[in-house]
Short mmCIF file of C-alpha atoms and ligand atoms in Angstrom, two decimals:
data_model
loop_
_atom_site.label_atom_id
_atom_site.label_comp_id
_atom_site.label_asym_id
_atom_site.label_seq_id
_atom_site.Cartn_x
_atom_site.Cartn_y
_atom_site.Cartn_z
CA UNK A 1 -18.71 -11.08 -10.96
CA UNK A 2 -18.19 -7.12 -10.72
CA UNK A 3 -19.87 -5.59 -9.27
CA UNK A 4 -22.68 -3.29 -10.27
CA UNK A 5 -23.04 0.04 -10.47
CA UNK A 6 -24.59 2.66 -8.59
CA UNK A 7 -27.05 2.76 -11.24
CA UNK A 8 -30.93 2.08 -10.31
CA UNK A 9 -31.20 -0.97 -8.27
CA UNK A 10 -31.39 1.73 -4.92
CA UNK A 11 -34.60 2.69 -5.68
CA UNK A 12 -36.21 -1.43 -4.87
CA UNK A 13 -37.09 -1.81 -1.86
CA UNK A 14 -35.13 -3.67 -0.47
CA UNK A 15 -32.69 -4.82 2.37
CA UNK A 16 -29.06 -3.73 2.11
CA UNK A 17 -27.14 -6.84 4.09
CA UNK A 18 -29.54 -9.98 2.85
CA UNK A 19 -32.12 -8.38 0.06
CA UNK A 20 -35.28 -9.26 2.12
CA UNK A 21 -38.11 -6.85 1.46
CA UNK A 22 -37.35 -3.95 2.91
CA UNK A 23 -39.44 -2.00 6.54
CA UNK A 24 -37.41 0.92 7.00
CA UNK A 25 -33.89 2.86 6.58
CA UNK A 26 -30.76 3.48 8.25
CA UNK A 27 -27.88 5.23 8.62
CA UNK A 28 -24.44 4.00 7.85
CA UNK A 29 -23.62 4.82 10.20
CA UNK A 30 -25.43 4.76 12.45
CA UNK A 31 -27.17 8.14 12.58
CA UNK A 32 -27.00 8.72 16.98
CA UNK A 33 -22.92 9.73 16.23
CA UNK A 34 -25.00 12.36 14.19
CA UNK A 35 -25.57 15.31 16.53
CA UNK A 36 -27.51 18.12 15.67
CA UNK A 37 -25.96 20.93 13.24
CA UNK A 38 -23.33 17.64 12.00
CA UNK A 39 -26.75 16.48 9.84
CA UNK A 40 -25.97 17.19 6.68
CA UNK A 41 -26.34 15.03 3.51
CA UNK A 42 -26.06 11.84 6.03
CA UNK A 43 -26.14 7.89 4.02
CA UNK A 44 -29.07 5.54 4.10
CA UNK A 45 -29.48 2.61 2.92
CA UNK A 46 -33.09 0.23 3.01
CA UNK A 47 -33.13 -1.79 5.92
CA UNK A 48 -34.96 -5.10 6.80
CA UNK A 49 -36.13 -5.10 10.32
CA UNK A 50 -33.59 -7.98 11.74
CA UNK A 51 -30.62 -6.50 10.22
CA UNK A 52 -31.77 -2.24 11.75
CA UNK A 53 -34.43 -2.31 14.50
CA UNK A 54 -32.98 -4.97 16.17
CA UNK A 55 -29.42 -4.54 16.34
CA UNK A 56 -30.56 -1.36 17.85
CA UNK A 57 -29.86 -1.73 21.32
CA UNK A 58 -25.92 -2.83 19.27
CA UNK A 59 -25.98 0.73 17.65
CA UNK A 60 -26.50 1.99 21.40
CA UNK A 61 -24.26 0.45 23.02
CA UNK A 62 -21.37 0.70 21.05
CA UNK A 63 -22.69 4.94 20.45
CA UNK A 64 -21.27 5.05 24.56
CA UNK A 65 -18.39 2.94 24.07
CA UNK A 66 -16.80 5.30 21.25
CA UNK A 67 -17.98 8.61 22.42
CA UNK A 68 -15.71 7.30 25.75
CA UNK A 69 -12.77 6.51 23.42
CA UNK A 70 -13.66 10.39 21.54
CA UNK A 71 -12.38 12.33 24.82
CA UNK A 72 -10.16 14.62 22.10
CA UNK A 73 -12.99 15.41 19.63
CA UNK A 74 -14.80 18.31 20.36
CA UNK A 75 -17.71 17.18 19.32
CA UNK A 76 -17.92 13.75 20.87
CA UNK A 77 -17.29 15.21 23.96
CA UNK A 78 -20.00 17.71 23.81
CA UNK A 79 -22.46 14.23 23.05
CA UNK A 80 -20.44 13.13 26.20
CA UNK A 81 -21.98 15.12 28.56
CA UNK A 82 -25.17 16.14 27.33
CA UNK A 83 -26.93 12.97 26.18
CA UNK A 84 -24.96 9.81 27.61
CA UNK A 85 -24.35 11.20 31.36
CA UNK A 86 -27.59 12.95 31.73
CA UNK A 87 -28.96 9.17 29.71
CA UNK A 88 -27.26 7.32 32.50
CA UNK A 89 -28.05 9.37 35.31
CA UNK A 90 -31.43 8.62 34.93
CA UNK A 91 -33.00 6.75 37.09
CA UNK A 92 -35.19 4.01 34.24
CA UNK A 93 -31.74 3.86 33.53
CA UNK A 94 -29.72 2.95 35.88
CA UNK A 95 -28.93 -0.68 34.67
CA UNK A 96 -27.56 0.92 31.75
CA UNK A 97 -25.15 2.51 33.74
CA UNK A 98 -24.01 -0.23 35.81
CA UNK A 99 -23.24 -2.02 33.06
CA UNK A 100 -21.54 0.89 31.35
CA UNK A 101 -19.55 1.19 34.83
CA UNK A 102 -18.22 -2.15 35.34
CA UNK A 103 -15.97 -2.59 31.11
CA UNK A 104 -14.04 0.74 32.08
CA UNK A 105 -11.33 -0.72 33.70
CA UNK A 106 -8.47 1.61 35.00
CA UNK A 107 -4.74 1.91 34.75
CA UNK A 108 -3.20 2.33 37.75
CA UNK A 109 -0.64 4.96 35.73
CA UNK A 110 -4.04 6.84 35.04
CA UNK A 111 -6.82 6.79 31.89
CA UNK A 112 -9.06 3.72 31.90
CA UNK A 113 -9.73 0.47 28.65
CA UNK A 114 -12.35 0.16 28.52
CA UNK A 115 -13.49 -3.52 28.02
CA UNK A 116 -16.22 -4.24 24.74
CA UNK A 117 -18.45 -6.69 23.40
CA UNK A 118 -16.34 -8.92 20.37
CA UNK A 119 -19.90 -9.71 18.82
CA UNK A 120 -21.13 -6.69 19.57
CA UNK A 121 -18.04 -4.66 17.96
CA UNK A 122 -17.94 -7.35 14.69
CA UNK A 123 -21.91 -6.43 14.04
CA UNK A 124 -21.51 -2.98 13.81
CA UNK A 125 -18.93 -3.02 11.93
CA UNK A 126 -19.83 -4.61 9.30
CA UNK A 127 -23.31 -3.80 9.34
CA UNK A 128 -21.53 0.14 8.05
CA UNK A 129 -19.45 -2.00 6.04
CA UNK A 130 -22.63 -3.31 5.01
CA UNK A 131 -24.33 -0.42 4.36
CA UNK A 132 -21.05 1.65 2.99
CA UNK A 133 -21.16 -1.57 -0.54
CA UNK A 134 -24.21 -1.14 -0.85
CA UNK A 135 -24.82 2.52 -1.06
CA UNK A 136 -21.69 2.76 -3.53
CA UNK A 137 -22.48 -0.21 -5.17
CA UNK A 138 -26.49 -0.66 -5.49
CA UNK A 139 -25.45 -4.46 -4.50
CA UNK A 140 -25.24 -6.37 -1.16
CA UNK A 141 -21.53 -7.17 -0.18
CA UNK A 142 -21.07 -11.61 -0.68
CA UNK A 143 -18.87 -12.89 1.64
CA UNK A 144 -17.83 -12.21 5.79
CA UNK A 145 -16.47 -8.80 6.70
CA UNK A 146 -12.98 -8.90 9.42
CA UNK A 147 -12.14 -5.14 10.45
CA UNK A 148 -9.35 -3.34 12.11
CA UNK A 149 -10.03 -1.06 15.31
CA UNK A 150 -6.77 1.03 16.26
CA UNK A 151 -8.50 2.42 19.41
CA UNK A 152 -9.45 -1.89 20.55
CA UNK A 153 -6.39 -4.60 19.51
CA UNK A 154 -8.38 -7.92 18.75
CA UNK A 155 -5.45 -10.74 20.34
CA UNK A 156 -6.66 -13.46 18.17
CA UNK A 157 -5.12 -11.77 15.19
CA UNK A 158 -1.52 -12.79 14.10
CA UNK A 159 0.97 -10.58 13.71
CA UNK A 160 0.88 -11.43 9.91
CA UNK A 161 -2.79 -10.29 9.75
CA UNK A 162 -1.89 -7.30 11.38
CA UNK A 163 1.06 -6.99 9.39
CA UNK A 164 -1.69 -7.16 6.61
CA UNK A 165 -3.96 -4.84 7.31
CA UNK A 166 -1.34 -2.12 7.58
CA UNK A 167 0.68 -3.39 4.85
CA UNK A 168 -3.40 -2.55 2.60
CA UNK A 169 -3.27 1.37 2.54
CA UNK A 170 -0.35 1.59 0.57
CA UNK A 171 -1.00 -1.32 -1.05
CA UNK A 172 -3.91 0.25 -3.78
CA UNK A 173 -2.86 4.12 -2.79
CA UNK A 174 -4.48 6.33 -5.86
CA UNK A 175 -7.04 3.61 -6.09
CA UNK A 176 -8.88 5.20 -2.73
CA UNK A 177 -11.83 6.64 -4.05
CA UNK A 178 -12.87 9.30 -1.18
CA UNK A 179 -16.95 8.91 0.49
CA UNK A 180 -17.15 12.57 -0.26
CA UNK A 181 -19.03 13.01 3.29
CA UNK A 182 -20.25 16.13 4.50
CA UNK A 183 -20.01 15.80 8.63
CA UNK A 184 -15.80 15.28 8.50
CA UNK A 185 -15.96 15.62 12.23
CA UNK A 186 -17.62 12.81 13.27
CA UNK A 187 -16.89 10.14 10.23
CA UNK A 188 -15.04 10.03 6.84
CA UNK A 189 -14.96 7.17 4.37
CA UNK A 190 -13.18 5.74 1.56
CA UNK A 191 -12.69 2.61 -0.13
CA UNK A 192 -11.85 0.26 -2.62
CA UNK A 193 -12.79 -3.01 -4.49
CA UNK A 194 -10.62 -5.04 -6.04
CA UNK A 195 -11.57 -6.50 -9.01
CA UNK A 196 -8.33 -9.67 -8.77
CA UNK A 197 -9.93 -10.40 -4.58
CA UNK A 198 -13.29 -10.13 -5.00
CA UNK A 199 -12.66 -8.12 -2.05
CA UNK A 200 -14.31 -4.74 -0.27
CA UNK A 201 -12.01 -2.51 1.56
CA UNK A 202 -12.98 0.82 3.26
CA UNK A 203 -10.94 3.06 5.31
CA UNK A 204 -13.14 4.97 7.97
CA UNK A 205 -12.61 8.02 10.60
CA UNK A 206 -14.77 8.56 13.27
CA UNK A 207 -14.46 11.04 15.18
CA UNK A 208 -11.42 11.74 14.25
CA UNK A 209 -9.69 9.58 17.05
CA UNK A 210 -10.91 5.22 15.57
CA UNK A 211 -9.40 4.36 11.90
CA UNK A 212 -10.93 1.32 10.76
CA UNK A 213 -10.02 -0.84 8.07
CA UNK A 214 -13.54 -2.78 7.48
CA UNK A 215 -12.71 -5.96 4.90
CA UNK A 216 -14.52 -8.42 3.26
CA UNK A 217 -13.98 -11.73 2.85
CA UNK A 218 -14.87 -14.59 -0.07
CA UNK A 219 -16.42 -17.57 0.79
CA UNK A 220 -14.26 -20.05 1.46
CA UNK A 221 -11.64 -18.01 3.11
CA UNK A 222 -10.62 -16.39 6.55
CA UNK A 223 -7.99 -13.38 7.85
CA UNK A 224 -5.22 -15.98 8.21
CA UNK A 225 -5.05 -16.19 4.50
CA UNK A 226 -4.01 -13.13 3.64
CA UNK A 227 -1.23 -12.87 6.39
CA UNK A 228 1.44 -11.06 5.09
CA UNK A 229 5.22 -12.72 5.58
CA UNK A 230 6.68 -10.80 6.49
CA UNK A 231 10.37 -12.58 6.70
CA UNK A 232 10.08 -13.07 3.03
CA UNK A 233 8.24 -9.41 2.58
CA UNK A 234 11.05 -7.56 4.16
CA UNK A 235 13.47 -9.70 1.94
CA UNK A 236 11.91 -8.51 -0.99
CA UNK A 237 11.93 -4.68 0.16
CA UNK A 238 16.33 -5.36 1.32
ZN1 LIG B 1 -31.64 -8.33 6.06
#
């Protein structure tokens, strides 16, 4: 089955993720990443409560993580100073401040790491990947979602799977479709649906700092089924 084209199905009142009756609208990616002046033609999809409101705490938490890791971006810096810092300093959100501070690990040579709840990270990206698929094809993306994010190390991922991700952009050169985003300083993406593998691929950029590759995996398979055999690959090339 090929993905349905983006025709009239989007007018149906169904959730982009599960297909249940929608109760609201969800921004893809979350609107809280876009400061005023950078909200031109944001992408939205319809959503049920479970796949929107119920995930809003994760959205807020992930926004703090992403912005703290985007210090080279002028816009991200501005949001950090004007919104996040003030938010954390408010007395009512003392809990949030303490919890954010406890996730920062300082490096002895300066700078630091941020420890992120991997479940939050996965749900956050899954939401964006599913939203972008629905936005472009007008139906729900089947299978599971996996991703690789340049600024978060996934220690559970094998070297072969990492290699698969590194090769992905080249593998489908010419076939990527530009998402044509209007606020590229904040978010940009390109995507490709592979009919042969029944897989959706999306390469995203946040704050010109984070490069995230999201993929869908058909039922019954997992990421390690796609690991490129590095030795075989090198032999082919030589
Ligand atoms: Zn839903």
